[in-house]
Amino acid sequence: MKIIAKQTYVKVERSIHYNEQISKEIEYEIHLAENKILTPVNEFSLKQVLDMSYRSVSNLYGCLYLHTTSGLFAYFVKTDPQDFIKKFRNTKKDGGFS
């Protein structure tokens, strides 16, 4: 399986420790392969992914959306994922979902 592109996303975990809220960012990656998209939790064939979109949420975060046949999946990103989205669309257009 050849990885075409990667996009880092973050998950913020919050916990309470001695009446103090502690936030911790954990980084993960979304991988675009020739025929699928892989996350640490999900795997989608390119046939299942209808589109991707991006929306800036704040100065620090944006949201990458995967529009799939199973629903909408959102990932918080710190960098603009336009290159990742472009590579996905080109791969899907070129018939990479065999």
The first five atom37 places (N, CA, C, CB, O) and aatype in JSON, in Angstrom:
{
  "aatype": [12, 11, 9, 9, 0, 11, 5, 16, 18, 19, 11, 19, 6, 1, 15, 9, 8, 18, 2, 6, 5, 9, 15, 11, 6, 9, 6, 18, 6, 9, 8, 10, 0, 6, 2, 11, 9, 10, 16, 14, 19, 2, 6, 13, 15, 10, 11, 5, 19, 10, 3, 12, 15, 18, 1, 15, 19, 15, 2, 10, 18, 7, 4, 10, 18, 10, 8, 16, 16, 15, 7, 10, 13, 0, 18, 13, 19, 11, 16, 3, 14, 5, 3, 13, 9, 11, 11, 13, 1, 2, 16, 11, 11, 3, 7, 7, 13, 15],
  "atom_mask": [
    [1, 1, 1, 1, 1],
    [1, 1, 1, 1, 1],
    [1, 1, 1, 1, 1],
    [1, 1, 1, 1, 1],
    [1, 1, 1, 1, 1],
    [1, 1, 1, 1, 1],
    [1, 1, 1, 1, 1],
    [1, 1, 1, 1, 1],
    [1, 1, 1, 1, 1],
    [1, 1, 1, 1, 1],
    [1, 1, 1, 1, 1],
    [1, 1, 1, 1, 1],
    [1, 1, 1, 1, 1],
    [1, 1, 1, 1, 1],
    [1, 1, 1, 1, 1],
    [1, 1, 1, 1, 1],
    [1, 1, 1, 1, 1],
    [1, 1, 1, 1, 1],
    [1, 1, 1, 1, 1],
    [1, 1, 1, 1, 1],
    [1, 1, 1, 1, 1],
    [1, 1, 1, 1, 1],
    [1, 1, 1, 1, 1],
    [1, 1, 1, 1, 1],
    [1, 1, 1, 1, 1],
    [1, 1, 1, 1, 1],
    [1, 1, 1, 1, 1],
    [1, 1, 1, 1, 1],
    [1, 1, 1, 1, 1],
    [1, 1, 1, 1, 1],
    [1, 1, 1, 1, 1],
    [1, 1, 1, 1, 1],
    [1, 1, 1, 1, 1],
    [1, 1, 1, 1, 1],
    [1, 1, 1, 1, 1],
    [1, 1, 1, 1, 1],
    [1, 1, 1, 1, 1],
    [1, 1, 1, 1, 1],
    [1, 1, 1, 1, 1],
    [1, 1, 1, 1, 1],
    [1, 1, 1, 1, 1],
    [1, 1, 1, 1, 1],
    [1, 1, 1, 1, 1],
    [1, 1, 1, 1, 1],
    [1, 1, 1, 1, 1],
    [1, 1, 1, 1, 1],
    [1, 1, 1, 1, 1],
    [1, 1, 1, 1, 1],
    [1, 1, 1, 1, 1],
    [1, 1, 1, 1, 1],
    [1, 1, 1, 1, 1],
    [1, 1, 1, 1, 1],
    [1, 1, 1, 1, 1],
    [1, 1, 1, 1, 1],
    [1, 1, 1, 1, 1],
    [1, 1, 1, 1, 1],
    [1, 1, 1, 1, 1],
    [1, 1, 1, 1, 1],
    [1, 1, 1, 1, 1],
    [1, 1, 1, 1, 1],
    [1, 1, 1, 1, 1],
    [1, 1, 1, 0, 1],
    [1, 1, 1, 1, 1],
    [1, 1, 1, 1, 1],
    [1, 1, 1, 1, 1],
    [1, 1, 1, 1, 1],
    [1, 1, 1, 1, 1],
    [1, 1, 1, 1, 1],
    [1, 1, 1, 1, 1],
    [1, 1, 1, 1, 1],
    [1, 1, 1, 0, 1],
    [1, 1, 1, 1, 1],
    [1, 1, 1, 1, 1],
    [1, 1, 1, 1, 1],
    [1, 1, 1, 1, 1],
    [1, 1, 1, 1, 1],
    [1, 1, 1, 1, 1],
    [1, 1, 1, 1, 1],
    [1, 1, 1, 1, 1],
    [1, 1, 1, 1, 1],
    [1, 1, 1, 1, 1],
    [1, 1, 1, 1, 1],
    [1, 1, 1, 1, 1],
    [1, 1, 1, 1, 1],
    [1, 1, 1, 1, 1],
    [1, 1, 1, 1, 1],
    [1, 1, 1, 1, 1],
    [1, 1, 1, 1, 1],
    [1, 1, 1, 1, 1],
    [1, 1, 1, 1, 1],
    [1, 1, 1, 1, 1],
    [1, 1, 1, 1, 1],
    [1, 1, 1, 1, 1],
    [1, 1, 1, 1, 1],
    [1, 1, 1, 0, 1],
    [1, 1, 1, 0, 1],
    [1, 1, 1, 1, 1],
    [1, 1, 1, 1, 1]
  ],
  "atom_positions": [
    [[0.85, -1.18, 0.0], [0.0, 0.0, 0.0], [0.9, 1.24, 0.0], [-0.97, 0.0, 1.23], [1.72, 1.43, 0.9]],
    [[0.72, 2.06, -1.01], [1.52, 3.27, -1.15], [0.77, 4.46, -0.55], [1.85, 3.53, -2.64], [-0.39, 4.71, -0.89]],
    [[1.44, 5.19, 0.34], [0.85, 6.39, 0.95], [1.12, 7.57, 0.03], [1.42, 6.64, 2.4], [2.28, 7.85, -0.28]],
    [[0.07, 8.26, -0.39], [0.18, 9.39, -1.3], [0.35, 10.7, -0.52], [-1.05, 9.47, -2.21], [1.13, 11.56, -0.92]],
    [[-0.38, 10.85, 0.58], [-0.32, 12.09, 1.37], [-0.69, 11.8, 2.81], [-1.26, 13.17, 0.77], [-1.36, 10.81, 3.12]],
    [[-0.24, 12.69, 3.7], [-0.56, 12.6, 5.13], [-1.06, 13.96, 5.6], [0.69, 12.15, 5.96], [-0.64, 15.0, 5.1]],
    [[-1.96, 13.94, 6.56], [-2.45, 15.16, 7.19], [-2.49, 14.94, 8.7], [-3.86, 15.57, 6.64], [-3.13, 14.0, 9.18]],
    [[-1.81, 15.79, 9.42], [-1.83, 15.69, 10.88], [-3.09, 16.36, 11.42], [-0.56, 16.35, 11.5], [-3.49, 17.42, 10.95]],
    [[-3.7, 15.71, 12.4], [-4.84, 16.32, 13.1], [-4.62, 16.15, 14.59], [-6.2, 15.69, 12.66], [-3.81, 15.33, 15.03]],
    [[-5.35, 16.93, 15.37], [-5.18, 16.88, 16.82], [-6.49, 16.55, 17.5], [-4.64, 18.22, 17.35], [-7.58, 16.87, 17.02]],
    [[-6.35, 15.9, 18.63], [-7.49, 15.62, 19.5], [-7.12, 16.2, 20.85], [-7.81, 14.06, 19.59], [-6.03, 15.95, 21.37]],
    [[-8.02, 16.98, 21.42], [-7.77, 17.6, 22.71], [-8.46, 16.77, 23.78], [-8.26, 19.08, 22.74], [-9.68, 16.58, 23.75]],
    [[-7.67, 16.27, 24.72], [-8.21, 15.51, 25.84], [-8.18, 16.38, 27.08], [-7.42, 14.18, 26.07], [-7.16, 17.0, 27.39]],
    [[-9.28, 16.43, 27.76], [-9.37, 17.24, 28.98], [-9.59, 16.34, 30.18], [-10.51, 18.28, 28.86], [-10.31, 15.35, 30.12]],
    [[-8.94, 16.7, 31.27], [-9.11, 15.94, 32.51], [-9.09, 16.91, 33.68], [-8.0, 14.85, 32.67], [-8.62, 18.04, 33.57]],
    [[-9.6, 16.45, 34.8], [-9.6, 17.24, 36.03], [-8.62, 16.6, 36.99], [-11.04, 17.33, 36.65], [-8.67, 15.4, 37.26]],
    [[-7.72, 17.44, 37.51], [-6.72, 16.96, 38.45], [-6.63, 17.97, 39.58], [-5.32, 16.75, 37.75], [-6.19, 19.1, 39.37]],
    [[-7.03, 17.58, 40.78], [-7.05, 18.48, 41.95], [-7.79, 19.79, 41.64], [-5.6, 18.78, 42.41], [-7.25, 20.88, 41.86]],
    [[-9.0, 19.67, 41.13], [-9.87, 20.8, 40.82], [-9.31, 21.73, 39.74], [-10.13, 21.6, 42.07], [-9.72, 22.88, 39.65]],
    [[-8.4, 21.26, 38.94], [-7.84, 22.04, 37.84], [-8.07, 21.27, 36.54], [-6.32, 22.33, 38.07], [-7.77, 20.08, 36.44]],
    [[-8.6, 21.98, 35.54], [-8.81, 21.35, 34.25], [-7.5, 21.38, 33.46], [-9.95, 22.05, 33.46], [-6.88, 22.43, 33.31]],
    [[-7.11, 20.22, 32.97], [-5.88, 20.1, 32.2], [-6.24, 19.66, 30.79], [-4.89, 19.08, 32.87], [-6.95, 18.68, 30.59]],
    [[-5.73, 20.41, 29.79], [-5.95, 20.07, 28.39], [-4.65, 19.56, 27.79], [-6.47, 21.3, 27.59], [-3.58, 20.13, 28.02]],
    [[-4.76, 18.49, 27.04], [-3.58, 17.91, 26.41], [-3.91, 17.61, 24.95], [-3.12, 16.62, 27.16], [-4.9, 16.94, 24.66]],
    [[-3.08, 18.1, 24.03], [-3.25, 17.84, 22.61], [-2.49, 16.58, 22.23], [-2.78, 19.03, 21.76], [-1.32, 16.41, 22.59]],
    [[-3.15, 15.71, 21.5], [-2.52, 14.51, 20.99], [-2.61, 14.55, 19.47], [-3.19, 13.21, 21.58], [-3.69, 14.75, 18.92]],
    [[-1.48, 14.36, 18.8], [-1.45, 14.41, 17.34], [-1.6, 13.02, 16.74], [-0.15, 15.06, 16.85], [-1.04, 12.04, 17.23]],
    [[-2.37, 12.97, 15.66], [-2.58, 11.74, 14.88], [-2.41, 12.1, 13.42], [-3.99, 11.11, 15.16], [-2.27, 13.27, 13.07]],
    [[-2.42, 11.09, 12.55], [-2.32, 11.34, 11.12], [-3.42, 10.63, 10.35], [-0.97, 10.9, 10.6], [-3.83, 9.52, 10.69]],
    [[-3.88, 11.31, 9.31], [-4.78, 10.71, 8.32], [-3.89, 10.39, 7.12], [-6.0, 11.67, 7.94], [-3.14, 11.26, 6.66]],
    [[-3.97, 9.17, 6.61], [-3.17, 8.77, 5.45], [-4.07, 8.57, 4.24], [-2.38, 7.48, 5.75], [-5.11, 7.91, 4.32]],
    [[-3.66, 9.15, 3.13], [-4.32, 8.92, 1.85], [-3.48, 7.9, 1.1], [-4.49, 10.25, 1.03], [-2.32, 8.16, 0.77]],
    [[-4.05, 6.75, 0.83], [-3.38, 5.71, 0.05], [-4.01, 5.66, -1.33], [-3.48, 4.32, 0.76], [-4.93, 6.42, -1.62]],
    [[-3.53, 4.77, -2.16], [-4.01, 4.69, -3.54], [-5.5, 4.37, -3.64], [-3.24, 3.64, -4.29], [-6.17, 4.78, -4.59]],
    [[-6.02, 3.64, -2.65], [-7.43, 3.22, -2.74], [-8.21, 3.37, -1.44], [-7.49, 1.8, -3.19], [-9.34, 2.89, -1.34]],
    [[-7.61, 4.04, -0.43], [-8.32, 4.2, 0.83], [-7.77, 5.36, 1.64], [-8.25, 2.92, 1.65], [-6.69, 5.88, 1.36]],
    [[-8.53, 5.75, 2.64], [-8.11, 6.74, 3.62], [-8.09, 6.04, 4.97], [-9.06, 8.0, 3.63], [-9.05, 5.37, 5.36]],
    [[-6.97, 6.2, 5.68], [-6.78, 5.53, 6.96], [-6.59, 6.54, 8.07], [-5.58, 4.58, 6.9], [-5.83, 7.5, 7.92]],
    [[-7.28, 6.32, 9.18], [-7.05, 7.06, 10.41], [-6.76, 6.02, 11.49], [-8.29, 7.99, 10.79], [-6.96, 4.83, 11.24]],
    [[-6.3, 6.43, 12.66], [-6.07, 5.43, 13.71], [-7.34, 4.65, 14.11], [-5.5, 6.11, 14.94], [-7.25, 3.55, 14.64]],
    [[-8.51, 5.23, 13.83], [-9.76, 4.6, 14.25], [-10.56, 4.04, 13.08], [-10.6, 5.6, 15.0], [-11.22, 3.01, 13.21]],
    [[-10.52, 4.72, 11.91], [-11.36, 4.35, 10.77], [-10.55, 4.06, 9.52], [-12.37, 5.44, 10.49], [-9.42, 4.52, 9.35]],
    [[-11.17, 3.28, 8.65], [-10.61, 3.01, 7.33], [-11.75, 3.15, 6.32], [-9.94, 1.59, 7.25], [-12.78, 2.5, 6.46]],
    [[-11.55, 3.99, 5.3], [-12.57, 4.23, 4.28], [-11.98, 3.92, 2.91], [-13.1, 5.69, 4.34], [-10.88, 4.38, 2.58]],
    [[-12.69, 3.15, 2.11], [-12.28, 3.01, 0.71], [-12.59, 4.35, 0.03], [-13.0, 1.79, -0.02], [-13.46, 5.08, 0.5]],
    [[-11.9, 4.66, -1.05], [-12.17, 5.93, -1.73], [-13.58, 5.96, -2.32], [-11.15, 6.17, -2.84], [-14.12, 7.04, -2.56]],
    [[-14.18, 4.79, -2.55], [-15.57, 4.75, -3.0], [-16.51, 5.29, -1.92], [-15.96, 3.3, -3.38], [-17.54, 5.88, -2.23]],
    [[-16.14, 5.09, -0.65], [-16.97, 5.55, 0.47], [-16.85, 7.04, 0.73], [-16.61, 4.79, 1.72], [-17.76, 7.65, 1.29]],
    [[-15.73, 7.65, 0.34], [-15.5, 9.07, 0.61], [-16.02, 9.87, -0.57], [-13.99, 9.38, 0.86], [-15.47, 9.82, -1.67]],
    [[-17.1, 10.62, -0.33], [-17.73, 11.4, -1.39], [-16.97, 12.69, -1.67], [-19.17, 11.71, -1.01], [-16.83, 13.09, -2.83]],
    [[-16.48, 13.34, -0.62], [-15.75, 14.6, -0.77], [-15.05, 14.93, 0.54], [-16.71, 15.75, -1.2], [-15.25, 14.28, 1.56]],
    [[-14.21, 15.96, 0.48], [-13.56, 16.53, 1.66], [-13.73, 18.03, 1.59], [-12.04, 16.13, 1.74], [-13.78, 18.62, 0.51]],
    [[-13.83, 18.65, 2.76], [-13.89, 20.1, 2.8], [-13.15, 20.58, 4.05], [-15.37, 20.6, 2.79], [-12.82, 19.8, 4.94]],
    [[-12.9, 21.89, 4.09], [-12.16, 22.49, 5.19], [-12.8, 23.81, 5.58], [-10.68, 22.69, 4.8], [-13.28, 24.56, 4.73]],
    [[-12.8, 24.06, 6.87], [-13.32, 25.33, 7.39], [-12.44, 25.77, 8.55], [-14.82, 25.19, 7.84], [-12.15, 25.0, 9.46]],
    [[-12.01, 27.03, 8.5], [-11.23, 27.59, 9.59], [-12.17, 27.83, 10.77], [-10.51, 28.9, 9.16], [-13.26, 28.39, 10.59]],
    [[-11.76, 27.42, 11.95], [-12.61, 27.55, 13.13], [-12.12, 28.68, 14.03], [-12.64, 26.22, 13.9], [-12.93, 29.4, 14.62]],
    [[-10.8, 28.83, 14.15], [-10.22, 29.87, 14.99], [-8.83, 30.19, 14.46], [-10.16, 29.43, 16.49], [-8.43, 29.69, 13.41]],
    [[-8.11, 31.03, 15.18], [-6.73, 31.34, 14.78], [-5.85, 30.1, 14.88], [-6.16, 32.46, 15.65], [-4.84, 29.99, 14.17]],
    [[-6.21, 29.19, 15.75], [-5.39, 28.02, 16.03], [-5.8, 26.76, 15.26], [-5.41, 27.74, 17.49], [-4.95, 25.97, 14.86]],
    [[-7.1, 26.58, 15.06], [-7.6, 25.33, 14.49], [-8.49, 25.57, 13.28], [-8.36, 24.55, 15.53], [-9.11, 26.62, 13.11]],
    [[-8.53, 24.54, 12.44], [-9.5, 24.45, 11.38], [-10.11, 23.06, 11.47], [0.0, 0.0, 0.0], [-9.67, 22.24, 12.27]],
    [[-11.11, 22.8, 10.65], [-11.77, 21.51, 10.7], [-11.79, 20.89, 9.3], [-13.21, 21.64, 11.25], [-12.33, 21.47, 8.36]],
    [[-11.19, 19.72, 9.18], [-11.21, 18.95, 7.95], [-12.38, 17.98, 8.03], [-9.86, 18.19, 7.71], [-12.49, 17.2, 8.98]],
    [[-13.26, 18.04, 7.05], [-14.45, 17.19, 7.04], [-14.33, 16.13, 5.96], [-15.73, 18.04, 6.81], [-14.01, 16.43, 4.81]],
    [[-14.57, 14.89, 6.33], [-14.68, 13.79, 5.37], [-16.15, 13.48, 5.21], [-13.86, 12.52, 5.83], [-16.82, 13.05, 6.16]],
    [[-16.66, 13.69, 4.01], [-18.06, 13.41, 3.69], [-18.09, 11.98, 3.13], [-18.66, 14.46, 2.66], [-17.61, 11.73, 2.02]],
    [[-18.65, 11.06, 3.89], [-18.63, 9.65, 3.49], [-20.04, 9.09, 3.39], [-17.8, 8.82, 4.47], [-21.01, 9.72, 3.81]],
    [[-20.12, 7.91, 2.84], [-21.41, 7.21, 2.77], [-21.87, 6.77, 4.16], [-21.3, 6.0, 1.84], [-23.04, 6.41, 4.34]],
    [[-20.97, 6.8, 5.14], [-21.31, 6.43, 6.53], [-21.58, 7.64, 7.4], [-20.2, 5.62, 7.13], [-21.88, 7.5, 8.59]],
    [[-21.48, 8.84, 6.84], [-21.71, 10.06, 7.6], [-20.56, 11.03, 7.48], [0.0, 0.0, 0.0], [-19.64, 10.83, 6.68]],
    [[-20.62, 12.08, 8.27], [-19.62, 13.14, 8.26], [-18.64, 12.92, 9.4], [-20.3, 14.53, 8.36], [-19.04, 12.73, 10.54]],
    [[-17.34, 12.96, 9.09], [-16.29, 12.8, 10.08], [-15.47, 14.07, 10.11], [-15.4, 11.56, 9.78], [-15.01, 14.54, 9.06]],
    [[-15.27, 14.65, 11.31], [-14.56, 15.91, 11.46], [-13.24, 15.71, 12.19], [-15.43, 16.93, 12.21], [-13.17, 14.95, 13.17]],
    [[-12.21, 16.38, 11.72], [-10.87, 16.29, 12.31], [-10.31, 17.7, 12.48], [-9.92, 15.41, 11.43], [-10.29, 18.48, 11.52]],
    [[-9.86, 18.05, 13.68], [-9.29, 19.36, 13.94], [-7.84, 19.38, 13.48], [-9.39, 19.72, 15.43], [-7.04, 18.53, 13.87]],
    [[-7.52, 20.36, 12.65], [-6.17, 20.49, 12.1], [-5.59, 21.85, 12.45], [-6.18, 20.29, 10.57], [-6.32, 22.81, 12.65]],
    [[-4.26, 21.9, 12.53], [-3.58, 23.16, 12.83], [-2.98, 23.77, 11.57], [-2.49, 22.94, 13.87], [-2.58, 24.94, 11.57]],
    [[-2.9, 22.99, 10.49], [-2.37, 23.48, 9.23], [-3.44, 23.33, 8.15], [-1.07, 22.7, 8.84], [-4.31, 22.47, 8.23]],
    [[-3.35, 24.18, 7.15], [-4.32, 24.17, 6.05], [-4.18, 22.86, 5.26], [-4.12, 25.4, 5.11], [-3.09, 22.56, 4.77]],
    [[-5.26, 22.08, 5.14], [-5.17, 20.77, 4.47], [-5.48, 20.83, 2.97], [-6.11, 19.8, 5.14], [-5.8, 19.79, 2.38]],
    [[-5.39, 21.99, 2.34], [-5.78, 22.1, 0.93], [-4.95, 21.18, 0.03], [-5.63, 23.54, 0.46], [-5.49, 20.62, -0.93]],
    [[-3.67, 21.01, 0.31], [-2.85, 20.11, -0.5], [-3.33, 18.66, -0.36], [-1.37, 20.22, -0.08], [-3.38, 17.92, -1.34]],
    [[-3.68, 18.26, 0.87], [-4.2, 16.92, 1.12], [-5.52, 16.71, 0.37], [-4.4, 16.69, 2.63], [-5.73, 15.67, -0.25]],
    [[-6.4, 17.71, 0.42], [-7.7, 17.63, -0.26], [-7.49, 17.55, -1.77], [-8.58, 18.86, 0.09], [-8.17, 16.77, -2.45]],
    [[-6.57, 18.34, -2.3], [-6.3, 18.33, -3.73], [-5.78, 16.96, -4.18], [-5.27, 19.42, -4.09], [-6.2, 16.45, -5.22]],
    [[-4.88, 16.37, -3.4], [-4.35, 15.04, -3.74], [-5.45, 13.99, -3.67], [-3.2, 14.66, -2.81], [-5.48, 13.07, -4.49]],
    [[-6.36, 14.11, -2.69], [-7.49, 13.19, -2.6], [-8.35, 13.28, -3.86], [-8.34, 13.48, -1.34], [-8.69, 12.27, -4.47]],
    [[-8.71, 14.51, -4.24], [-9.59, 14.7, -5.41], [-8.93, 14.21, -6.69], [-9.97, 16.19, -5.55], [-9.59, 13.61, -7.54]],
    [[-7.62, 14.45, -6.84], [-6.92, 13.96, -8.03], [-6.87, 12.44, -8.04], [-5.5, 14.53, -8.09], [-7.05, 11.82, -9.09]],
    [[-6.62, 11.83, -6.89], [-6.57, 10.37, -6.81], [-7.92, 9.77, -7.13], [-6.1, 9.92, -5.41], [-8.01, 8.78, -7.86]],
    [[-8.98, 10.36, -6.59], [-10.33, 9.85, -6.85], [-10.7, 10.04, -8.32], [-11.36, 10.55, -5.94], [-11.29, 9.15, -8.93]],
    [[-10.36, 11.19, -8.88], [-10.66, 11.49, -10.28], [-9.92, 10.53, -11.22], [-10.29, 12.95, -10.61], [-10.46, 10.1, -12.24]],
    [[-8.68, 10.21, -10.86], [-7.86, 9.34, -11.69], [-8.26, 7.86, -11.57], [-6.4, 9.5, -11.33], [-7.64, 7.0, -12.19]],
    [[-9.27, 7.57, -10.78], [-9.74, 6.2, -10.67], [-8.96, 5.38, -9.66], [0.0, 0.0, 0.0], [-8.88, 4.16, -9.78]],
    [[-8.38, 6.04, -8.67], [-7.58, 5.36, -7.67], [-8.38, 4.5, -6.72], [0.0, 0.0, 0.0], [-7.82, 3.89, -5.81]],
    [[-9.68, 4.43, -6.91], [-10.52, 3.69, -5.96], [-10.87, 2.32, -6.48], [-11.78, 4.45, -5.65], [-11.99, 1.86, -6.26]],
    [[-9.96, 1.66, -7.14], [-10.24, 0.32, -7.68], [-10.26, -0.73, -6.59], [-9.21, -0.05, -8.73], [-10.47, -1.91, -6.87]]
  ]
}
